[in-house]
Tab-separated table of C-alpha atoms in Angstrom:
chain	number	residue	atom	x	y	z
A	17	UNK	CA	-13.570	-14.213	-27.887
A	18	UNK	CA	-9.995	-15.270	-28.209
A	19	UNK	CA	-7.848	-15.708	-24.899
A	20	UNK	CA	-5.989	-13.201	-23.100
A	21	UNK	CA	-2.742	-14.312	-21.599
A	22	UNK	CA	-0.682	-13.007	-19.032
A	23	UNK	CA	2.904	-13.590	-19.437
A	24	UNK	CA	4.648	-10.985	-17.565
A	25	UNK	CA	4.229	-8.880	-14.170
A	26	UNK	CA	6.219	-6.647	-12.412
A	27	UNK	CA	5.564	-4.775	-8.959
A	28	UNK	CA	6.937	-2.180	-6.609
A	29	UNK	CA	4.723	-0.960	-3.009
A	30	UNK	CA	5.143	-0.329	0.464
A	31	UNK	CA	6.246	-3.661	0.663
A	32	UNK	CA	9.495	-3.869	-1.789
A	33	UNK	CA	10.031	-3.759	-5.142
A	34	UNK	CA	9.733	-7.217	-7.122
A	35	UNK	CA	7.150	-9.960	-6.926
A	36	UNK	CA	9.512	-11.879	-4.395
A	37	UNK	CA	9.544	-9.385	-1.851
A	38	UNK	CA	5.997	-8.927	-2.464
A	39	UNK	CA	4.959	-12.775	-1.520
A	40	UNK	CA	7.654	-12.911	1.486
A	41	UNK	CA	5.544	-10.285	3.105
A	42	UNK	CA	2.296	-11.101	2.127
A	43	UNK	CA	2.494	-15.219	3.030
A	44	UNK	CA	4.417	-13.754	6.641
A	45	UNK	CA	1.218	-11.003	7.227
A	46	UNK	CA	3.880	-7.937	7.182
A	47	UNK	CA	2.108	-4.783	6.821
A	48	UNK	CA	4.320	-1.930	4.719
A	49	UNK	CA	2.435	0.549	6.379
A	50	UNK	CA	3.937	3.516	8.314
A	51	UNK	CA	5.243	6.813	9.045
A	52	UNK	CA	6.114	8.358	6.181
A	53	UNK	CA	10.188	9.371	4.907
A	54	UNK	CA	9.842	10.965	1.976
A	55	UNK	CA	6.299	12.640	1.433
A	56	UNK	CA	7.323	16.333	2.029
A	57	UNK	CA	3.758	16.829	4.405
A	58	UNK	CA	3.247	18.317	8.102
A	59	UNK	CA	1.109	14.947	7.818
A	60	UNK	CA	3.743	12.847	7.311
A	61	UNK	CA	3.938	10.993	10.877
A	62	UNK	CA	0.373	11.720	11.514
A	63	UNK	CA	-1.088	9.253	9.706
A	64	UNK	CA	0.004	6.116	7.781
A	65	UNK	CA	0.924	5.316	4.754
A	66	UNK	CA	2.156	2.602	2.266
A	67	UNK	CA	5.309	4.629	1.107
A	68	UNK	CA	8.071	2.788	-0.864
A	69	UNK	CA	11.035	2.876	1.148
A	70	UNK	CA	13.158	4.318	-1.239
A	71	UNK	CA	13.925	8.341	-2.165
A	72	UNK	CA	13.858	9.064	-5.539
A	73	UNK	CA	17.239	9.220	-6.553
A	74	UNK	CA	17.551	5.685	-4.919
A	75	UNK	CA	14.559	4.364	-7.069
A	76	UNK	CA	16.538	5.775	-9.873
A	77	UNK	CA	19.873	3.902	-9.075
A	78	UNK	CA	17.887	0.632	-9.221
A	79	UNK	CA	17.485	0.809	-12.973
A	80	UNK	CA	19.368	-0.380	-15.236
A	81	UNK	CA	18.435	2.594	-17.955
A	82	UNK	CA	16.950	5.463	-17.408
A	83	UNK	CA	17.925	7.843	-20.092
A	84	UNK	CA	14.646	8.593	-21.400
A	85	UNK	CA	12.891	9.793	-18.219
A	86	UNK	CA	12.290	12.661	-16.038
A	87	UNK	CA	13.789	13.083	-12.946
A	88	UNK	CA	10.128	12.081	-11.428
A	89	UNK	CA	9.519	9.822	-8.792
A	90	UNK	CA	6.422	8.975	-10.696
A	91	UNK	CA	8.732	8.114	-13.657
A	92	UNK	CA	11.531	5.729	-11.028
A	93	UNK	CA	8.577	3.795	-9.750
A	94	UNK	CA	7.043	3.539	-12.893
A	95	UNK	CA	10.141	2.181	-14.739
A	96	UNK	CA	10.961	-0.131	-11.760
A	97	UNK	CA	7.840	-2.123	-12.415
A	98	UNK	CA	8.747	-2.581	-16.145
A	99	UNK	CA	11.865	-3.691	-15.870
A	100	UNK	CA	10.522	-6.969	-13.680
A	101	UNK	CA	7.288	-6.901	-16.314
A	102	UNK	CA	10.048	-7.224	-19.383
A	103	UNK	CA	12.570	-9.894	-17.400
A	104	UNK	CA	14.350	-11.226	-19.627
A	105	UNK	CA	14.763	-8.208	-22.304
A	106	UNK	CA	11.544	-6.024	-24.359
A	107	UNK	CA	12.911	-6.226	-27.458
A	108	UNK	CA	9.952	-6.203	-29.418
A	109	UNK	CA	9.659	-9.574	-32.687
A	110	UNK	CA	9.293	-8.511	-36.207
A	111	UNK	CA	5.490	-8.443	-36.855
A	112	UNK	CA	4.549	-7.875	-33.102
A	113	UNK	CA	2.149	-4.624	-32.199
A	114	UNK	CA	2.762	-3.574	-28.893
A	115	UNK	CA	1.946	-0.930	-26.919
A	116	UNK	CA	1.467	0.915	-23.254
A	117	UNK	CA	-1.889	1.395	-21.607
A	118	UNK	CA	-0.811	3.746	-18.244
A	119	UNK	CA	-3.062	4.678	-15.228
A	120	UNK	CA	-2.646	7.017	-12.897
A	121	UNK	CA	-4.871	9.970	-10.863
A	122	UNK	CA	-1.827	12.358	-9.880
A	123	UNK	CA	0.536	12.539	-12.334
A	124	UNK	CA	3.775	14.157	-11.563
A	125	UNK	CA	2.367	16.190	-8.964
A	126	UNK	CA	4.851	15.149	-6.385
A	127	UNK	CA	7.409	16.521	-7.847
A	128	UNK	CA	5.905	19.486	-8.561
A	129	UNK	CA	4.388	20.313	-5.061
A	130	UNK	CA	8.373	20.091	-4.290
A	131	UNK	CA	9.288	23.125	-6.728
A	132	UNK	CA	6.283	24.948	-7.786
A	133	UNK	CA	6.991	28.306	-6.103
A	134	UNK	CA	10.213	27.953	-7.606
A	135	UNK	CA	8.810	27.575	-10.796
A	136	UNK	CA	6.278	30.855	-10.651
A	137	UNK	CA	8.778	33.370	-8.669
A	138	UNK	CA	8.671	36.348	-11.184
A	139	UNK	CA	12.702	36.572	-11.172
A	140	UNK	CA	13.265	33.200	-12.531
A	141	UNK	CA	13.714	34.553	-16.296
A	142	UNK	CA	13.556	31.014	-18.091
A	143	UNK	CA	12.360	28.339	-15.493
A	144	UNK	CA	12.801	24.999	-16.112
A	145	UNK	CA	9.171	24.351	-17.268
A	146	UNK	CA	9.503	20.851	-18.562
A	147	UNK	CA	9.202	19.556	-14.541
A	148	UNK	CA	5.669	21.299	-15.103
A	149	UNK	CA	5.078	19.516	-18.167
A	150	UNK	CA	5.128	16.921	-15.891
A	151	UNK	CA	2.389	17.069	-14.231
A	152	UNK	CA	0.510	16.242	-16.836
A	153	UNK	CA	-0.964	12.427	-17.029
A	154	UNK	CA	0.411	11.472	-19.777
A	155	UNK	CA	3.887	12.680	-19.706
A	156	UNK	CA	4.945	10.491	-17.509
A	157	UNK	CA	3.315	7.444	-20.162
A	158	UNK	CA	4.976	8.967	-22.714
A	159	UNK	CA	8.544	8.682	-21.158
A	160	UNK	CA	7.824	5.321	-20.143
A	161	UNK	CA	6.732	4.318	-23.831
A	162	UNK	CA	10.074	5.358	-25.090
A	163	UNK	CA	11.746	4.336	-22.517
A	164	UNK	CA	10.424	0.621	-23.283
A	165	UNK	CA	9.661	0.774	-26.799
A	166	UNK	CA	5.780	0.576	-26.727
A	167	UNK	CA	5.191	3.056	-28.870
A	168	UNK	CA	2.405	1.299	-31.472
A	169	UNK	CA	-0.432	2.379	-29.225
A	170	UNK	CA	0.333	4.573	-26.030
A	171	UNK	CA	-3.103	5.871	-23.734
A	172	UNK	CA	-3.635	7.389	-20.366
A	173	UNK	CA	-6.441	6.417	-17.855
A	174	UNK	CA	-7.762	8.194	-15.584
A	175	UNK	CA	-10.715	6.808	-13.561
A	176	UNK	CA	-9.703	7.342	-9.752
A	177	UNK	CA	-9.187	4.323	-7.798
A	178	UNK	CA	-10.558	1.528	-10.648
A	179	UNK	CA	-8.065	3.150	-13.021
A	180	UNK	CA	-5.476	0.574	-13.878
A	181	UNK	CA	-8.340	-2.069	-13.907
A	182	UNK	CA	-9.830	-0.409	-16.305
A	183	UNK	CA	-6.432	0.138	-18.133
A	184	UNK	CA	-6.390	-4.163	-18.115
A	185	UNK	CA	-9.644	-4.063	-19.449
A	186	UNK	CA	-8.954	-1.576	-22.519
A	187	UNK	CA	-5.316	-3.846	-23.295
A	188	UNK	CA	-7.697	-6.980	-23.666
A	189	UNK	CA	-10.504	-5.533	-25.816
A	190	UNK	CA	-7.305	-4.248	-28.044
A	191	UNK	CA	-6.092	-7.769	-28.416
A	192	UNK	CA	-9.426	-9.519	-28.800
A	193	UNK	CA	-9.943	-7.046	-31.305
A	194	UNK	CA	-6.651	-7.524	-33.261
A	195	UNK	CA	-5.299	-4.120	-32.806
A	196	UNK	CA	-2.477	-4.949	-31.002
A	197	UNK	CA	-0.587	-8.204	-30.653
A	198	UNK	CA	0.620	-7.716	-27.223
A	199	UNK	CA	0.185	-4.575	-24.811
A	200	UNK	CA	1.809	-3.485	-21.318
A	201	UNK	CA	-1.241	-2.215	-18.748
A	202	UNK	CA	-0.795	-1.289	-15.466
A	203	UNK	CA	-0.495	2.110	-13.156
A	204	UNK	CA	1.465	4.372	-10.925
A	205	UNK	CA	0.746	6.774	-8.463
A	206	UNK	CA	3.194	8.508	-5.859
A	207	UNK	CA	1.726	9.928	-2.467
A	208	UNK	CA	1.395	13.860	-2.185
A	209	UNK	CA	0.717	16.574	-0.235
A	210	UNK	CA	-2.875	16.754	-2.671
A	211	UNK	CA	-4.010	13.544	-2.241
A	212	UNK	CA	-3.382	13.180	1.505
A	213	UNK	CA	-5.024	17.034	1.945
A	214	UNK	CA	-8.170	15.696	0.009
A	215	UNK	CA	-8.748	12.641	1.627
A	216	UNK	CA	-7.975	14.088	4.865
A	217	UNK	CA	-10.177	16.928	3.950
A	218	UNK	CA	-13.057	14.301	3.391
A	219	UNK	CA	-12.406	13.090	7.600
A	220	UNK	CA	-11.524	9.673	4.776
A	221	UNK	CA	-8.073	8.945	6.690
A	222	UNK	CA	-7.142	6.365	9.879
A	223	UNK	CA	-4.942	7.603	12.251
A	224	UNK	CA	-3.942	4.072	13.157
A	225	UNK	CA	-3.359	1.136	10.517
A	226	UNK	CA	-6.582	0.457	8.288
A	227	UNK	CA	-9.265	-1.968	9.289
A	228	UNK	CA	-10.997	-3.209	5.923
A	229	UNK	CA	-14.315	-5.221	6.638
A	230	UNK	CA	-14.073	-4.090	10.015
A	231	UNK	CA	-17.398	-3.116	11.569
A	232	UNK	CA	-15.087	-0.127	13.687
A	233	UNK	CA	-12.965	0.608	10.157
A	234	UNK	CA	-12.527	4.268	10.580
A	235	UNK	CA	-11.122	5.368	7.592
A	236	UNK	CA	-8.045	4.626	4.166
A	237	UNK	CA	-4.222	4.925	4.599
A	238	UNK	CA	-2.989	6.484	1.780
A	239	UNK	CA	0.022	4.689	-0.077
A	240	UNK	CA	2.279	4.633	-3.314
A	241	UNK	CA	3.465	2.303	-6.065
A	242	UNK	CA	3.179	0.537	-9.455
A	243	UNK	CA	2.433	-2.732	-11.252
A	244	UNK	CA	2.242	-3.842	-14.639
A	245	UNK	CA	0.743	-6.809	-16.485
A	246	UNK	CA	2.487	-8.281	-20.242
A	247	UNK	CA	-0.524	-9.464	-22.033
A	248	UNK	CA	-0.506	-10.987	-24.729
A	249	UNK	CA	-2.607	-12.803	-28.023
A	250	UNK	CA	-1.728	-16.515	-29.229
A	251	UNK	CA	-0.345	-14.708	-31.911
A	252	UNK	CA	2.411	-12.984	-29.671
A	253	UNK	CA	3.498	-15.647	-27.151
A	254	UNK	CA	3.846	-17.905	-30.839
A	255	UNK	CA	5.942	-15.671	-31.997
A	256	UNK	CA	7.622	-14.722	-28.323
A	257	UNK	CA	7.529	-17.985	-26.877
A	258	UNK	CA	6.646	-16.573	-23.705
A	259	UNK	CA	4.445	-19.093	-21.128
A	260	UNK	CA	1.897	-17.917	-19.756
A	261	UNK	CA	1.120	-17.352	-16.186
A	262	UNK	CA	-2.544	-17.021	-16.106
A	263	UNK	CA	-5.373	-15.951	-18.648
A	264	UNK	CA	-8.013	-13.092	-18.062
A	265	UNK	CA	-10.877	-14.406	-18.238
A	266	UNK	CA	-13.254	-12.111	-17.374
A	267	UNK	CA	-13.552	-8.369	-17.385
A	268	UNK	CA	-16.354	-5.628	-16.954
A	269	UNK	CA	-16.713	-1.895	-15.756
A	270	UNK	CA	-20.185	-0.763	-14.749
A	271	UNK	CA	-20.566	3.188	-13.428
A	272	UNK	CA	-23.673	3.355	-11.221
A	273	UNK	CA	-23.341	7.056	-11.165
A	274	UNK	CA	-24.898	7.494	-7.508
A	275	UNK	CA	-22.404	9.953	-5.749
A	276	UNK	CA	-18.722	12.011	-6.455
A	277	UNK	CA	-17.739	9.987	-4.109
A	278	UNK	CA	-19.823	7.636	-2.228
A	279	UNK	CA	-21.057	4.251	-3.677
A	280	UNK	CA	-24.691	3.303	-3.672
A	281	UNK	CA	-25.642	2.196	-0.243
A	282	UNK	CA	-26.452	-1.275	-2.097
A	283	UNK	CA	-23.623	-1.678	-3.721
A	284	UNK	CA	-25.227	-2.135	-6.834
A	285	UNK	CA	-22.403	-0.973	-9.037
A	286	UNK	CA	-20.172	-3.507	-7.669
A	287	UNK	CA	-22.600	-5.944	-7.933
A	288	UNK	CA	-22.796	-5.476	-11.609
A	289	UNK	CA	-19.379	-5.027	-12.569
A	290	UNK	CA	-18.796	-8.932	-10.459
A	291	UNK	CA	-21.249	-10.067	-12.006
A	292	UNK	CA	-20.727	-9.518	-15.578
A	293	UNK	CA	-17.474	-10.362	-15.265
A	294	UNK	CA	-18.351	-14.239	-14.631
A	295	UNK	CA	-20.972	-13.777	-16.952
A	296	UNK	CA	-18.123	-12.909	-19.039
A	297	UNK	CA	-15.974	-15.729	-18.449
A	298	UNK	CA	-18.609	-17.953	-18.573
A	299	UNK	CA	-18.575	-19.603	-14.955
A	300	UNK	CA	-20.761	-18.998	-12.261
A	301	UNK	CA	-20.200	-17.454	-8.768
A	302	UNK	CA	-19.047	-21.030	-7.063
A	303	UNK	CA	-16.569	-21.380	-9.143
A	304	UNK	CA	-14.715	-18.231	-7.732
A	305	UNK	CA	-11.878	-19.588	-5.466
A	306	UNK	CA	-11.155	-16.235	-4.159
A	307	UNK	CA	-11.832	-12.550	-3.724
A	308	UNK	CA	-9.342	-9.548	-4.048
A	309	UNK	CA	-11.598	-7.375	-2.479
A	310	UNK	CA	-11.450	-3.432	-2.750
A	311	UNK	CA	-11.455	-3.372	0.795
A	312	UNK	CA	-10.781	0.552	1.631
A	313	UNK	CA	-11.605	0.483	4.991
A	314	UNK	CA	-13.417	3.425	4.168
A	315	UNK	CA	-17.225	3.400	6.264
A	316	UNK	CA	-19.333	3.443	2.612
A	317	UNK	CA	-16.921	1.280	0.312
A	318	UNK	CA	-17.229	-1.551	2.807
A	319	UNK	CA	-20.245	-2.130	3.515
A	320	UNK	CA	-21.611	-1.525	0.033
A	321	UNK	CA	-18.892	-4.009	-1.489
A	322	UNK	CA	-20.153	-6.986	1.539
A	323	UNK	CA	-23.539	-5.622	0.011
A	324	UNK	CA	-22.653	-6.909	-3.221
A	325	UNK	CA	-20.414	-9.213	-2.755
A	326	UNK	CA	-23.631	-11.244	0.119
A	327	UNK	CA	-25.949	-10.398	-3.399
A	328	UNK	CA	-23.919	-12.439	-5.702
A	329	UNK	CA	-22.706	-15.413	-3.956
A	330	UNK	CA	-25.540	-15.766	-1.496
A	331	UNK	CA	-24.775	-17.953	1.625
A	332	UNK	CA	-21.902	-19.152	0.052
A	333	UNK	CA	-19.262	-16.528	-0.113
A	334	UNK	CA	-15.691	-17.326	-1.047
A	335	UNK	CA	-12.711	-16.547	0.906
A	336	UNK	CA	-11.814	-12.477	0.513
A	337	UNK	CA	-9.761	-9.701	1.876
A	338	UNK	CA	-8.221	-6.917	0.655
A	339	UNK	CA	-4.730	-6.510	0.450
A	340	UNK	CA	-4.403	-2.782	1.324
A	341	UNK	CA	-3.966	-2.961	4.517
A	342	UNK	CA	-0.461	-4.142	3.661
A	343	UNK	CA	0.740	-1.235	0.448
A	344	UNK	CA	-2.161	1.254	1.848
A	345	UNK	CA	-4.505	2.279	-1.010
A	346	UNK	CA	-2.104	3.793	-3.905
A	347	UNK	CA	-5.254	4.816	-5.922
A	348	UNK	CA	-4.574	4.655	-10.021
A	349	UNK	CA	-1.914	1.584	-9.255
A	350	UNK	CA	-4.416	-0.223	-6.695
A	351	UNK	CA	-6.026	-2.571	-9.344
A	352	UNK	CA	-2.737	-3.709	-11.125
A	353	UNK	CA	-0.533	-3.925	-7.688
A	354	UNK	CA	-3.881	-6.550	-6.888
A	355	UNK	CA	-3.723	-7.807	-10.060
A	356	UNK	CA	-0.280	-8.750	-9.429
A	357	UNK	CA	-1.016	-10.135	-6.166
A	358	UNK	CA	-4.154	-12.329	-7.397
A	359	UNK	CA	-1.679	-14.054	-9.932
A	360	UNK	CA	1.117	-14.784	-7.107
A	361	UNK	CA	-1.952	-16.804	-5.463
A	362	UNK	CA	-2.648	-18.571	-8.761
A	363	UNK	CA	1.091	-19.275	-9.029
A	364	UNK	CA	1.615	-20.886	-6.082
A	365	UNK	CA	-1.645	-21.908	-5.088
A	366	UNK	CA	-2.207	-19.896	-1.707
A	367	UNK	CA	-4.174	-17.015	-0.491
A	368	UNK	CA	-3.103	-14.442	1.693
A	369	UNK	CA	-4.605	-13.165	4.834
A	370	UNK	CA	-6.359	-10.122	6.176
A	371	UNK	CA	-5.130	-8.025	8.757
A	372	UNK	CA	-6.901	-5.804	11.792
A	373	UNK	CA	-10.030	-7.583	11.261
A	374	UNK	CA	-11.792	-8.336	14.837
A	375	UNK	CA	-15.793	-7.431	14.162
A	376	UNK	CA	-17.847	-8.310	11.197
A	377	UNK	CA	-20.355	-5.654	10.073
A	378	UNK	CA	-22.976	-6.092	10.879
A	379	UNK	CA	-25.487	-6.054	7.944
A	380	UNK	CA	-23.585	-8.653	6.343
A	381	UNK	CA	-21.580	-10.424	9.222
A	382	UNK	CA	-19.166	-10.877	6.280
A	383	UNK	CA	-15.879	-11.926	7.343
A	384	UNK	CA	-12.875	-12.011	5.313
A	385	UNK	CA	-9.652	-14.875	5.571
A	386	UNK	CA	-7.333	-13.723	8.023
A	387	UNK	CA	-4.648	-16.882	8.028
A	388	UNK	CA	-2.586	-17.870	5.458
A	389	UNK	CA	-4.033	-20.871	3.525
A	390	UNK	CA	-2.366	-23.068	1.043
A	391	UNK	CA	-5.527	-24.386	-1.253
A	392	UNK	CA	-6.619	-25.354	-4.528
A	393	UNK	CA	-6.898	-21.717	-6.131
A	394	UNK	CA	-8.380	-21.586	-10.167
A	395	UNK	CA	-10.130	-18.506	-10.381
A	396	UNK	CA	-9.763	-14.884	-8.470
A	397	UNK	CA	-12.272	-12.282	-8.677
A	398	UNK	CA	-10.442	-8.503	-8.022
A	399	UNK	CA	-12.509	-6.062	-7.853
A	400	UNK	CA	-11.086	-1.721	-7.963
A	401	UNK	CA	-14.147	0.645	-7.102
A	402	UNK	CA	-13.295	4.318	-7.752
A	403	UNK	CA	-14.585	8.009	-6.963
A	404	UNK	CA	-17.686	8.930	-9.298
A	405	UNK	CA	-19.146	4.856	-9.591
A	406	UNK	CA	-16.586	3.762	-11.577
A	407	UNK	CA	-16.342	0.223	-10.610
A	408	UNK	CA	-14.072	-2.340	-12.222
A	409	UNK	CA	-13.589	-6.314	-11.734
A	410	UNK	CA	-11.521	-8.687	-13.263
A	411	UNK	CA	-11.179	-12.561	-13.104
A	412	UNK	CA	-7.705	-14.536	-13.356
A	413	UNK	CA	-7.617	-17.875	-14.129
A	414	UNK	CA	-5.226	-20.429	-13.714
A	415	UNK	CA	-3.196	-21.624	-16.937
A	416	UNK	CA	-2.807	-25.341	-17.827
C-alpha cells in the first residue's frame, strides 16, 4: 500500500498548548493533573482532572481567527490544535484534496450544561437555539472545516475512548485509496458535568492522581484537550513540499464485543488490534521500540491490556507507559494527544516516563518505564481501547 506521511501535528492538554510545552513537561515528569477551574461541577475539587488551564474566552484570544466558530470551548480547543497542525499557513495547492476527519464523544455539551435551563424556560420567546445545535457531534467539525478550509471530505467519529485512533485510521485508508490527497485527523473533547457524573457513577474515578499499571490503581482522572495529525500522500508533500516527520505504518481496529464497558478479561481485543497492526506494517513484535500504552488506570483496562500486551511480545516486552497520568484521560482526543506524543519520541529520540507506579500486577508483573531515557527509538506502538470493545492501535515509524 502506498505510504502515509505525517507532516504536521498540533496539541493542546492539561499540560499547555503546543508541542513545546508538551515535551518540557513530559521529559521533566510534570503531571497537568488537578483541581479543576473551570468545569462548572460540585466535583470539581473532589477529584482530578487534566483541565487546560485556560477559560474559554482565553482559549479564544489565543487564535489568530476565529470568525467561523461558535462561542464553544469545544470549538477554542479544537481550533488551537489546528493552528500548530497548519504552522506555517493551510492554504490548500491547486489539485490537492483535503479534508477533516474529527473525533469526539461529547460534543458541545459543555457549553450546553452551562445554559440549558436557559434555553427551555417557557418565557424565552425565541432562544438562541444555535448553542443547542451545538451539541451535536458534528457541528463543532463542521465549524472547524470552514474555519480551515477542509471542506473536500468532512466526517465525525464517534467510538468512545479509541475514537480519534480510529479517525487516523479512516484519513489513511482515504489516502491509500486515492480519495483524498491529504487529510487533517485528530479529536477534541472538553470535561463536563456528564462525563464526570458517568464515570463517577460507574465508582470508575481516583480520588488521588491515577496509578496506570499499578497493582493498587483505583480508578481514571478525567481530563480535556485536542490533537491533530497533517497526513499526507507522496502526491501532496510533492506538491506541498512539506517533510515529513514520521510515516504510519501500521494501523488496525478489532471490536471484541465482550462488555458496554469492560474489556475481555484476556485482553483479546487488544491483542488483536496490536497485532495486526505489525502484521500490517510488516515487522514483528521486537522490532517495537516502544509502547504508548492505554494505560487508564482503570482495574479491567489494565490488566487486560498487560494481558495482551505479555501475549504478544512474550518475555520480551518493550518499554511502555501511558501518558495519562500527565493530561488525565480526555476520551475522543486520547489517541491523537498520544499520537502526538509518540511522534515527539520519534523526533527526538527519547521516551518518557511513567508516573505513580510502585507495584506491578500481579498476573503479569508487567512494569512500565518510569525514568526518562534518551534511546534509539524507530517504531511506537499506541494503542486507544474504548467503551463497547472498540480497540484501536497504531504504529509510527521513524522517517529517513
Amino acid at each position: 500500500m502506498p505510504s502515509v506521511f505525517i507532516t504536521g501535528m498540533g496539541i493542546v492538554s492539561a499540560l499547555g498548548i503546543g508541542t513545546a510545552s508538551q515535551r518540557e513537561k513530559l521529559a521533566a515528569g510534570v503531571s497537568g493533573l488537578g483541581p479543576a477551574t473551570f468545569l462548572n461541577s460540585i466535583h470539581k475539587t473532589e477529584f482530578p482532572f487534566g483541565e487546560v488551564p485556560f477559560s474559554t474566552e482565553e482559549l479564544f484570544s489565543k487564535l489568530s481567527d476565529h470568525s467561523k466558530l461558535q462561542q464553544s470551548r469545544l470549538q477554542a480547543l479544537g481550533a488551537l490544535a489546528l493552528e500548530e497542525c497548519f504552522t506555517g499557513g493551510a492554504q490548500q495547492p491547486a489539485g490537492i484534496r483535503q479534508g477533516l476527519i474529527n473525533a469526539t464523544t461529547v460534543g458541545g455539551m459543555t457549553d450546553i450544561e452551562d445554559r440549558y435551563f436557559e434555553l427551555i424556560k417557557p418565557e424565552l420567546i425565541e432562544p438562541d437555539m444555535s448553542l443547542a445545535a451545538g451539541l451535536d457531534c458534528a457541528t463543532g467539525t463542521e465549524h472547524l472545516a470552514r474555519q480551515f478550509n477542509l471542506t473536500d471530505f468532512v466526517t465525525t467519529i464517534s467510538t468512545a475512548c479509541s475514537s480519534s485512533a480510529n479517525a487516523i485510521q479512516l484519513g489513511a485508508r482515504l489516502l491509500q485509496q486515492g480519495v483524498l490527497d491529504r487529510v487533517v485527523c485528530g479529536g477534541v473533547d472538553s470535561l463536563t458535568r456528564f462525563t464526570v457524573n458517568g464515570f463517577n457513577s460507574l465508582k470508575n474515578l481516583d480520588r488521588n492522581a491515577c496509578k496506570p499499571f499499578d497493582s493498587n490503581r483505583n480508578g481514571l482522572n478525567l481530563g480535556e484537550g485536542a490533537a491533530y495529525l497533517l497526513l499526507e500522500s507522496e502526491r501532496s508533500i510533492e506538491k506541498t513540499g512539506n517533510k515529513p516527520l514520521a510515516v504510519l505504518s501500521g494501523y488496525a481496529n478489532f471490536n471484541e464485543a465482550f462488555h458496554p464497558t469492560a474489556p475481555s478479561p484476556e485482553g483479546l481485543g487488544a491483542y488483536e488490534a496490536m497485532k495486526r497492526t505489525l502484521e500490517k506494517a510488516g515487522i514483528s513484535p521486537a522490532s517495537v521500540s516502544f509502547i504508548n500504552a492505554h494505560g487508564t488506570a482503570t482495574l479491567n483496562n489494565d490488566e487486560a491490556e498487560s494481558m495482551a500486551i505479555h501475549r504478544l511480545f512474550g518475555e520480551t516486552v518493550p518499554p511502555f507507559a501511558s501518558t495519562k497520568v500527565y493530561t488525565g484521560h480526555t476520551l475522543a482526543a486520547s489517541g491523537a494527544i498520544e499520537a502526538v506524543f509518540s511522534l515527539l519520541s520519534l523526533q527526538h529520540q527519547e521516551i518518557y516516563p511513567a508516573l505513580n507506579f510502585e507495584t506491578p500486577i500481579e498476573a503479569t508483573g508487567l512494569i512500565p518505564c518510569q525514568t526518562y531515557q534518551e534511546l534509539q527509538v524507530e517504531h511506537i506502538l499506541s494503542n486507544s481501547f474504548g467503551f463497547g470493545g472498540n480497540n484501536a492501535s497504531l504504529l509510527f515509524s521513524r522517517y529517513d
